[in-house]
Each structure stands twice: as C-alpha cells, then as structure tokens.
Amino acid sequence: MYWLLNSSIGRKLIMSITGVCLVLFLLFHMSMNLVLVFSAEAYDMICEFLGANWYAVVATLGLAGLAVLHIAYGTWLTLQNKQARGADKYASSNKTKTEWAAKNMYVLGLIICLGLVIHLWNFWYKMQFAELLHLPDAVSEGSGLVIALFSCPAYSVIYLAWLAAIWFHLTHGIWSAFQTLGLNGRTWYPRLKIISNIVATIIMIGFAVVPVWFTIIGLFN
Amino acid sequence: MEKVINITVKVWRQKGPKAKGGFEAYKLAGISGDTSFLEMLDILNEKLISEGQEPVVFDNDCREGICGMCSLYINGHPHGPDNLITTCQLHMRHFNDGDTITVEPWRSAAFPVIRDLTVDRQAFDKIIQAGGYVSVNTGGVPDANAIPISKIDADEAMDSASCIGCGACVAACKNGSAMLFVSAKVSQLALLPQGKVEAAARAKAMVLKMDELGFGNCTNTRACELECPKGVSISNIARLNRQFLKAKLSD
Ligand code: HEM
Ligand code: SF4
Ligand code: FES
C-alpha cells in the first residue's frame, strides 16, 4: 500500500477519491438545507436526527477524516510540484491558455478552508459539538439559528463568496477526478466537462438558496 | 509584399550549469518574415562571432519538426506563439516590426540548464530505459492481416507515437509533470498486441522512474496538450492512470 504515498498516481488517487466523497457529501448536505425553505419543523427533525447521536458522530468523524486527507495530500502535492517546477521562473511568464480554476486549485482550497472555519463556528459548534459536550452554547432548534444568521446580509455575502470558490474548485475538480481515476478519454472529456459544470452549478445554487431566501425575508421584516 | 522586420531578441545567457545566468538583449535589423526562428538565431550568432563574442548555444538537429531537439521558450510559450509546431518550424512572420522577443530555456527542476538555452533532457531517456520498449520475442514480421488491430486502436497508437520527446509538456506545466510524455510512450505500445504483454509492468516501471527523477504530480491543468507541438492528447494520461491503477490493484 506504500504506492499510495510514494507514487504520484497513488497520491492523486487519494486526492480524487476523497474529493469525490466530499462532492457526494455536499450534494447530501445541500438537499438537507433545502428542506428549511419549505418547512422549519422538518428541518429541525433532521437536525435532531443528525445531532448528538452515535451514527451522526461516526459519520462526522469519517467526513473529517476525508477532509483532513484531502487537505493534507493537496498541500503535500502542491509543495512537491513547486519543487519540481524549480526556483527559476519564466521572465516572459506562462501564457498557455489553461483554465484559471485548474491552475488555482490550492488557493481555492485555502479559501474553502477559511470559509469552513467560519461555517463550523457558526453552525456545527452550536448544533453538534456543544450538544455533545453539554455546553451552554448548544442550540436545539437549528432552523432558528440559520434564519437568524442569514437575516444579516453580511453573513450571506460571505457565504456566497465561499460558494463561488467551491464552484470554481468543482468545475475543475469533478472532471479531473475522473481523469485521475482513468475514467476519461477523447469521447468522455467534453461530456465530463459539461457534467462538472452542471454538478458544480447545482451545488452552488442549492446552497445559495437558503442564505438568499432568508436575507430577502429578513429585509422585508 | 515580403515582410521585413527589425527586432530585439532578449536571450537567456548562462555560462554553465552552476553559473548565474541573465538576459542579454540583441538588436537585429532586416529580418525577413520567411526566416525560421532558428535561422534568425543563426544570423544573430554569425553577428556575435564576427564581433568576437560567444555565440548563443541552443539545441537543434533536424529543423523539420521530427527530432524533438529544438526547445525554446518564446514569449510565454514553449515552441513559441504558433500552435502545433516545433521551434524550428516557427517563422519570423509571426512577429512584428519593433517586437522584443524573449527566448528562455525550458524551466523545470528535472531539466537543468547546461548552457544558455540548452537543457539536460536525459531524464526522458532514463524513463524510456525503465520500460519504454518491447522485450518479449514477437517473432518475424507478420503479414499485415495476420494480427487484426482495430482502426481505432491503430490510429490512437499512431497519435501517441507522434510524440517526439521534446519536453515542451514539462516546460509548460506549472507542476513540472512529465505525464503527457510518459503516457504517450506507454500508450503507443500498450495499444498494440506486441506491447500489451508487458503493459502493466511497463506502466509501473516508467511511472516509478518518472517520480524518482523529480517530475511533479499531474493535476490535469492541460497546459501540456495545449502546448504539445504534436497535439498529443491527455486521453493518454487517462489511459496511463487506468493502467497504473489496475496494475497496482492486481498486485
Ligand atoms: C468543499 C470541499 C472540497 C471538495 C468537494 C473538493 C473536491 C476536489 C476534487 C473532486 C478534486 C479533484 C481531484 C483530482 O484531480 O483527482 C480536488 C482537487 C484538489 N483539491 Fe479539493 N475539494 C474540497 C476542498 C479542498 C480544500 C479545503 C483544499 C485544500 C486546502 C483542497 C485542495 C485541492 C487541491 C490542491 C486539488 C488539486 C490537486 C489534484 O488535482 O490532485 N480542496 N478537490
Ligand atoms: S508529449 Fe508533446 S510536448 Fe511532450 S515530449 Fe512529446 S511531443 Fe513534446
Ligand atoms: S530541430 Fe528537430 S524538431 Fe526542431
């Protein structure tokens, strides 16, 4: 199993599998969020179900493991690649017409990390962590917390900027993961590009609905 | 009417592998648009020699786009601004009067500069030596119709085999990755019956050597295929990933 550490394709395999799992998680998380637009009670039921229960805790730990692996390998790959490129830069720069997202995956990843810290503090800490440790910060009704936060337009703007970074990361990341897994070719490349754009856009819009919706409602109240 | 231009060429000069290099600017007048880029450098070198200066060292051999020796990074592109050609096939008509043209060597940790614009590309030879050949006995030359090969596979193998090993893919890649080259060399054999026998071992050995020589991890930016003078496609990289993963999983 050492090849997952010391071969470039092995390292990329870890990147792609963790990346795809995170995409699947985002789709699941998004579906859950959308429930809030239709019914606060239903949303609170889901929150309860995924609160301080053993299965939710196990799933959270698994997810954290995936995220840590993805970030650690991403950092490692990026450092190795900088070294492989060498210290000498091109004076006439690099004018190859590559996609912006493809060249900035790590920077986008760091922005996602930053957003993640805010996000975990805003929600996860109060909705699961505090409950687990029986801290006074624990919030039992998730819906109220979400609605209160997104009634503040500044928070909504931060979240939308975060979603934009995720969108860029995924327009490249999704087809790239298929390429890394060897599931690509001349016929499938253009198709996978379109699929990546569609999935990334579904995720972005799906997540954007909640902050946008409650900002608008907040403005009219 | 024939295009004639006056240009300034900014060339990377470096006395040796360890020496500190820097750019020198040279003015050239009356360069015809029909002059090839390397002929332009020949004109510059004749001028330098006649002035008692050291000529600019650059790699070249066939000057017709087949050997892969020429390797100049021109105005932000390996092999210059034109598409699907090598440096030796680039003509001065692609530049304008008064232009300053920046000429640099390939930049990658695995391709150290030897002198001026020449880099050491032996790393590619070492990758080929690690497995880019067929060592099983494939018998004499068979009749053309004795081993059926689909037209699709034959075409794809030919496209992969068009790689001339120039290294532009590495030079263009922000990760200094050699995956396009390695995947083309693996594919040209793996697609054909004679090469299939050793396909798994070959993919593993060549990737191992590539990693060992300090090339980077491919992150699918596609810079390589956009700059490759032979239009080698990243579908080769997908094939290499597939073969490598399959070989490792069945170990
Ligand atoms: C929302 C969470 C995230 C998702 C869904 C995600 C998804 C993906 C996917 C699918 C890939 C393509 C993998 C491949 O090419 O094989 C990828 C690549 C990458 N990700 Fe993420 N990612 C996320 C967060 C992050 C974070 C937080 C970082 C690091 C700070 C990061 C850094 C990278 C890097 C550097 C790459 C490119 C490396 C490569 O192509 O091998 N990602 N990501
Ligand atoms: S793949 Fe293209 S750019 Fe890379 S070495 Fe071969 S011909 Fe040159
Ligand atoms: S000199 Fe042979 S390809 Fe340019």
Short mmCIF file of C-alpha atoms in Angstrom, two decimals, chain A:
data_model
loop_
_atom_site.label_atom_id
_atom_site.label_comp_id
_atom_site.label_asym_id
_atom_site.label_seq_id
_atom_site.Cartn_x
_atom_site.Cartn_y
_atom_site.Cartn_z
CA MET A 1 0.00 0.00 0.00
CA TYR A 2 3.05 2.27 0.07
CA TRP A 3 2.30 3.26 -3.50
CA LEU A 4 -0.50 5.48 -2.19
CA LEU A 5 2.24 7.53 -0.55
CA ASN A 6 5.26 7.29 -2.80
CA SER A 7 3.88 7.25 -6.34
CA SER A 8 2.43 10.33 -7.98
CA ILE A 9 -0.58 8.45 -9.35
CA GLY A 10 -1.18 6.83 -5.94
CA ARG A 11 -1.22 10.25 -4.27
CA LYS A 12 -3.56 11.52 -6.93
CA LEU A 13 -5.84 8.53 -6.33
CA ILE A 14 -6.23 9.64 -2.70
CA MET A 15 -6.97 13.21 -3.90
CA SER A 16 -9.63 12.04 -6.32
CA ILE A 17 -11.40 9.57 -4.01
CA THR A 18 -11.52 11.99 -1.08
CA GLY A 19 -12.60 14.76 -3.49
CA VAL A 20 -15.44 12.69 -4.95
CA CYS A 21 -16.62 11.69 -1.44
CA LEU A 22 -16.65 15.36 -0.45
CA VAL A 23 -18.71 16.18 -3.55
CA LEU A 24 -21.23 13.46 -2.60
CA PHE A 25 -21.34 14.88 0.92
CA LEU A 26 -22.01 18.37 -0.46
CA LEU A 27 -24.95 17.04 -2.51
CA PHE A 28 -26.38 15.38 0.62
CA HIS A 29 -25.83 18.46 2.79
CA MET A 30 -27.43 20.66 0.14
CA SER A 31 -30.57 18.53 -0.03
CA MET A 32 -30.85 18.78 3.74
CA ASN A 33 -30.54 22.56 3.70
CA LEU A 34 -33.22 22.94 1.07
CA VAL A 35 -35.75 21.37 3.45
CA LEU A 36 -35.54 24.53 5.58
CA VAL A 37 -37.00 26.66 2.80
CA PHE A 38 -40.14 24.51 2.83
CA SER A 39 -40.55 23.65 6.48
CA ALA A 40 -38.69 24.67 9.63
CA GLU A 41 -40.19 21.71 11.56
CA ALA A 42 -38.97 19.16 9.06
CA TYR A 43 -35.53 20.80 9.14
CA ASP A 44 -35.40 20.64 12.92
CA MET A 45 -36.30 16.97 12.77
CA ILE A 46 -33.31 16.34 10.50
CA CYS A 47 -31.11 18.39 12.84
CA GLU A 48 -32.27 16.31 15.77
CA PHE A 49 -31.64 13.11 13.87
CA LEU A 50 -28.12 14.21 12.92
CA GLY A 51 -27.31 15.79 16.27
CA ALA A 52 -25.54 14.09 19.16
CA ASN A 53 -26.30 10.53 18.08
CA TRP A 54 -23.66 7.87 17.70
CA TYR A 55 -24.24 7.37 13.95
CA ALA A 56 -24.08 11.09 13.27
CA VAL A 57 -20.88 11.33 15.30
CA VAL A 58 -19.32 8.41 13.42
CA ALA A 59 -20.30 9.97 10.08
CA THR A 60 -18.89 13.32 11.18
CA LEU A 61 -15.59 11.72 12.13
CA GLY A 62 -15.45 9.92 8.77
CA LEU A 63 -16.13 13.16 6.97
CA ALA A 64 -13.49 14.99 8.99
CA GLY A 65 -11.03 12.21 8.08
CA LEU A 66 -11.78 12.66 4.36
CA ALA A 67 -11.38 16.42 4.60
CA VAL A 68 -8.10 16.14 6.51
CA LEU A 69 -6.72 13.63 3.97
CA HIS A 70 -7.78 15.83 1.04
CA ILE A 71 -6.22 18.94 2.56
CA ALA A 72 -3.04 17.16 3.70
CA TYR A 73 -2.48 15.47 0.34
CA GLY A 74 -3.38 18.69 -1.51
CA THR A 75 -0.77 20.59 0.49
CA TRP A 76 1.82 17.89 0.01
CA LEU A 77 1.22 17.67 -3.76
CA THR A 78 1.35 21.42 -4.13
CA LEU A 79 4.68 21.64 -2.28
CA GLN A 80 6.16 18.78 -4.32
CA ASN A 81 5.01 20.39 -7.54
CA LYS A 82 6.56 23.71 -6.61
CA GLN A 83 9.82 21.89 -6.10
CA ALA A 84 9.51 20.03 -9.41
CA ARG A 85 8.91 23.31 -11.21
CA GLY A 86 12.19 24.66 -9.84
CA ALA A 87 13.19 28.04 -8.49
CA ASP A 88 13.67 29.71 -11.89
CA LYS A 89 10.57 31.42 -13.18
CA TYR A 90 9.88 32.32 -16.80
CA ALA A 91 10.58 36.02 -17.45
CA SER A 92 8.01 36.01 -20.26
CA SER A 93 5.54 34.31 -17.85
CA ASN A 94 3.29 31.41 -18.81
CA LYS A 95 0.79 32.35 -21.50
CA THR A 96 -0.71 28.90 -22.08
CA LYS A 97 -4.49 29.28 -22.18
CA THR A 98 -5.28 26.88 -19.34
CA GLU A 99 -8.36 27.31 -17.20
CA TRP A 100 -7.98 29.62 -14.23
CA ALA A 101 -9.50 27.17 -11.76
CA ALA A 102 -7.19 24.37 -12.89
CA LYS A 103 -4.14 26.45 -12.01
CA ASN A 104 -5.50 27.74 -8.71
CA MET A 105 -6.88 24.63 -7.03
CA TYR A 106 -4.78 25.14 -3.90
CA VAL A 107 -5.62 28.82 -3.49
CA LEU A 108 -9.29 27.95 -3.97
CA GLY A 109 -8.83 25.17 -1.42
CA LEU A 110 -7.41 27.62 1.12
CA ILE A 111 -10.38 29.95 0.61
CA ILE A 112 -12.67 26.95 1.12
CA CYS A 113 -10.76 26.15 4.36
CA LEU A 114 -11.27 29.69 5.61
CA GLY A 115 -14.98 29.52 4.86
CA LEU A 116 -15.09 26.14 6.54
CA VAL A 117 -13.71 27.55 9.80
CA ILE A 118 -16.38 30.28 9.85
CA HIS A 119 -19.03 27.74 8.92
CA LEU A 120 -18.08 25.25 11.63
CA TRP A 121 -18.03 28.02 14.20
CA ASN A 122 -21.40 29.43 13.07
CA PHE A 123 -23.26 26.15 12.90
CA TRP A 124 -21.53 22.89 13.67
CA TYR A 125 -20.12 24.05 17.02
CA LYS A 126 -23.60 25.03 18.23
CA MET A 127 -25.59 22.28 16.54
CA GLN A 128 -23.50 19.21 17.34
CA PHE A 129 -20.28 19.90 19.23
CA ALA A 130 -21.77 21.94 22.08
CA GLU A 131 -24.56 19.43 22.43
CA LEU A 132 -22.12 16.55 22.68
CA LEU A 133 -20.19 18.23 25.48
CA HIS A 134 -23.31 19.66 27.09
CA LEU A 135 -22.00 23.21 26.74
CA PRO A 136 -24.36 26.12 27.36
CA ASP A 137 -23.91 27.24 23.71
CA ALA A 138 -25.88 24.26 22.45
CA VAL A 139 -28.82 25.14 20.23
CA SER A 140 -31.60 22.63 19.93
CA GLU A 141 -33.53 24.24 17.09
CA GLY A 142 -31.26 24.54 14.07
CA SER A 143 -33.80 26.43 12.00
CA GLY A 144 -33.81 29.49 14.29
CA LEU A 145 -30.02 29.64 14.22
CA VAL A 146 -29.81 29.50 10.43
CA ILE A 147 -32.59 32.04 9.90
CA ALA A 148 -31.10 34.47 12.43
CA LEU A 149 -27.66 34.29 10.84
CA PHE A 150 -28.77 34.76 7.26
CA SER A 151 -31.05 37.65 8.17
CA CYS A 152 -27.76 39.52 8.39
CA PRO A 153 -26.78 40.32 4.76
CA ALA A 154 -23.05 40.48 5.61
CA TYR A 155 -23.06 36.78 6.53
CA SER A 156 -24.97 35.92 3.40
CA VAL A 157 -22.37 37.71 1.27
CA ILE A 158 -19.53 35.80 2.98
CA TYR A 159 -21.36 32.54 2.31
CA LEU A 160 -21.97 33.39 -1.33
CA ALA A 161 -18.28 34.23 -1.84
CA TRP A 162 -17.43 30.89 -0.26
CA LEU A 163 -19.83 29.12 -2.62
CA ALA A 164 -18.18 30.83 -5.59
CA ALA A 165 -14.80 29.41 -4.53
CA ILE A 166 -16.35 25.94 -4.23
CA TRP A 167 -17.93 26.36 -7.67
CA PHE A 168 -14.56 27.11 -9.28
CA HIS A 169 -12.90 24.26 -7.36
CA LEU A 170 -15.52 21.80 -8.59
CA THR A 171 -15.75 22.88 -12.25
CA HIS A 172 -12.19 21.61 -12.50
CA GLY A 173 -12.23 19.06 -9.67
CA ILE A 174 -15.05 16.81 -10.85
CA TRP A 175 -13.80 16.01 -14.37
CA SER A 176 -10.24 15.97 -13.02
CA ALA A 177 -11.16 13.26 -10.53
CA PHE A 178 -12.50 11.10 -13.38
CA GLN A 179 -9.32 11.73 -15.36
CA THR A 180 -7.21 10.72 -12.35
CA LEU A 181 -9.21 7.51 -11.93
CA GLY A 182 -8.59 6.72 -15.59
CA LEU A 183 -12.28 7.08 -16.43
CA ASN A 184 -11.81 9.57 -19.25
CA GLY A 185 -10.88 9.65 -22.90
CA ARG A 186 -11.43 11.58 -26.12
CA THR A 187 -15.19 10.93 -26.17
CA TRP A 188 -15.83 11.46 -22.49
CA TYR A 189 -13.69 14.54 -21.87
CA PRO A 190 -16.18 17.07 -23.34
CA ARG A 191 -19.08 15.25 -21.66
CA LEU A 192 -17.36 15.19 -18.27
CA LYS A 193 -16.58 18.90 -18.57
CA ILE A 194 -20.28 19.64 -19.04
CA ILE A 195 -21.24 17.29 -16.21
CA SER A 196 -18.72 19.04 -13.90
CA ASN A 197 -20.18 22.43 -14.72
CA ILE A 198 -23.72 21.21 -14.15
CA VAL A 199 -22.97 19.47 -10.83
CA ALA A 200 -20.90 22.42 -9.59
CA THR A 201 -23.71 24.80 -10.52
CA ILE A 202 -26.40 22.64 -8.89
CA ILE A 203 -24.32 22.59 -5.69
CA MET A 204 -23.75 26.35 -5.80
CA ILE A 205 -27.39 27.25 -6.44
CA GLY A 206 -28.68 24.63 -4.00
CA PHE A 207 -26.58 26.07 -1.19
CA ALA A 208 -27.19 29.69 -2.19
CA VAL A 209 -30.98 29.34 -1.96
CA VAL A 210 -31.02 29.26 1.87
CA PRO A 211 -28.95 32.41 2.58
CA VAL A 212 -30.56 34.34 -0.29
CA TRP A 213 -34.07 33.33 0.76
CA PHE A 214 -33.64 34.31 4.41
CA THR A 215 -31.79 37.52 3.57
CA ILE A 216 -34.73 38.59 1.43
CA ILE A 217 -37.24 37.61 4.10
CA GLY A 218 -35.09 39.46 6.68
CA LEU A 219 -35.09 42.60 4.56
CA PHE A 220 -38.89 42.63 4.33
CA ASN A 221 -39.49 42.05 8.04
#
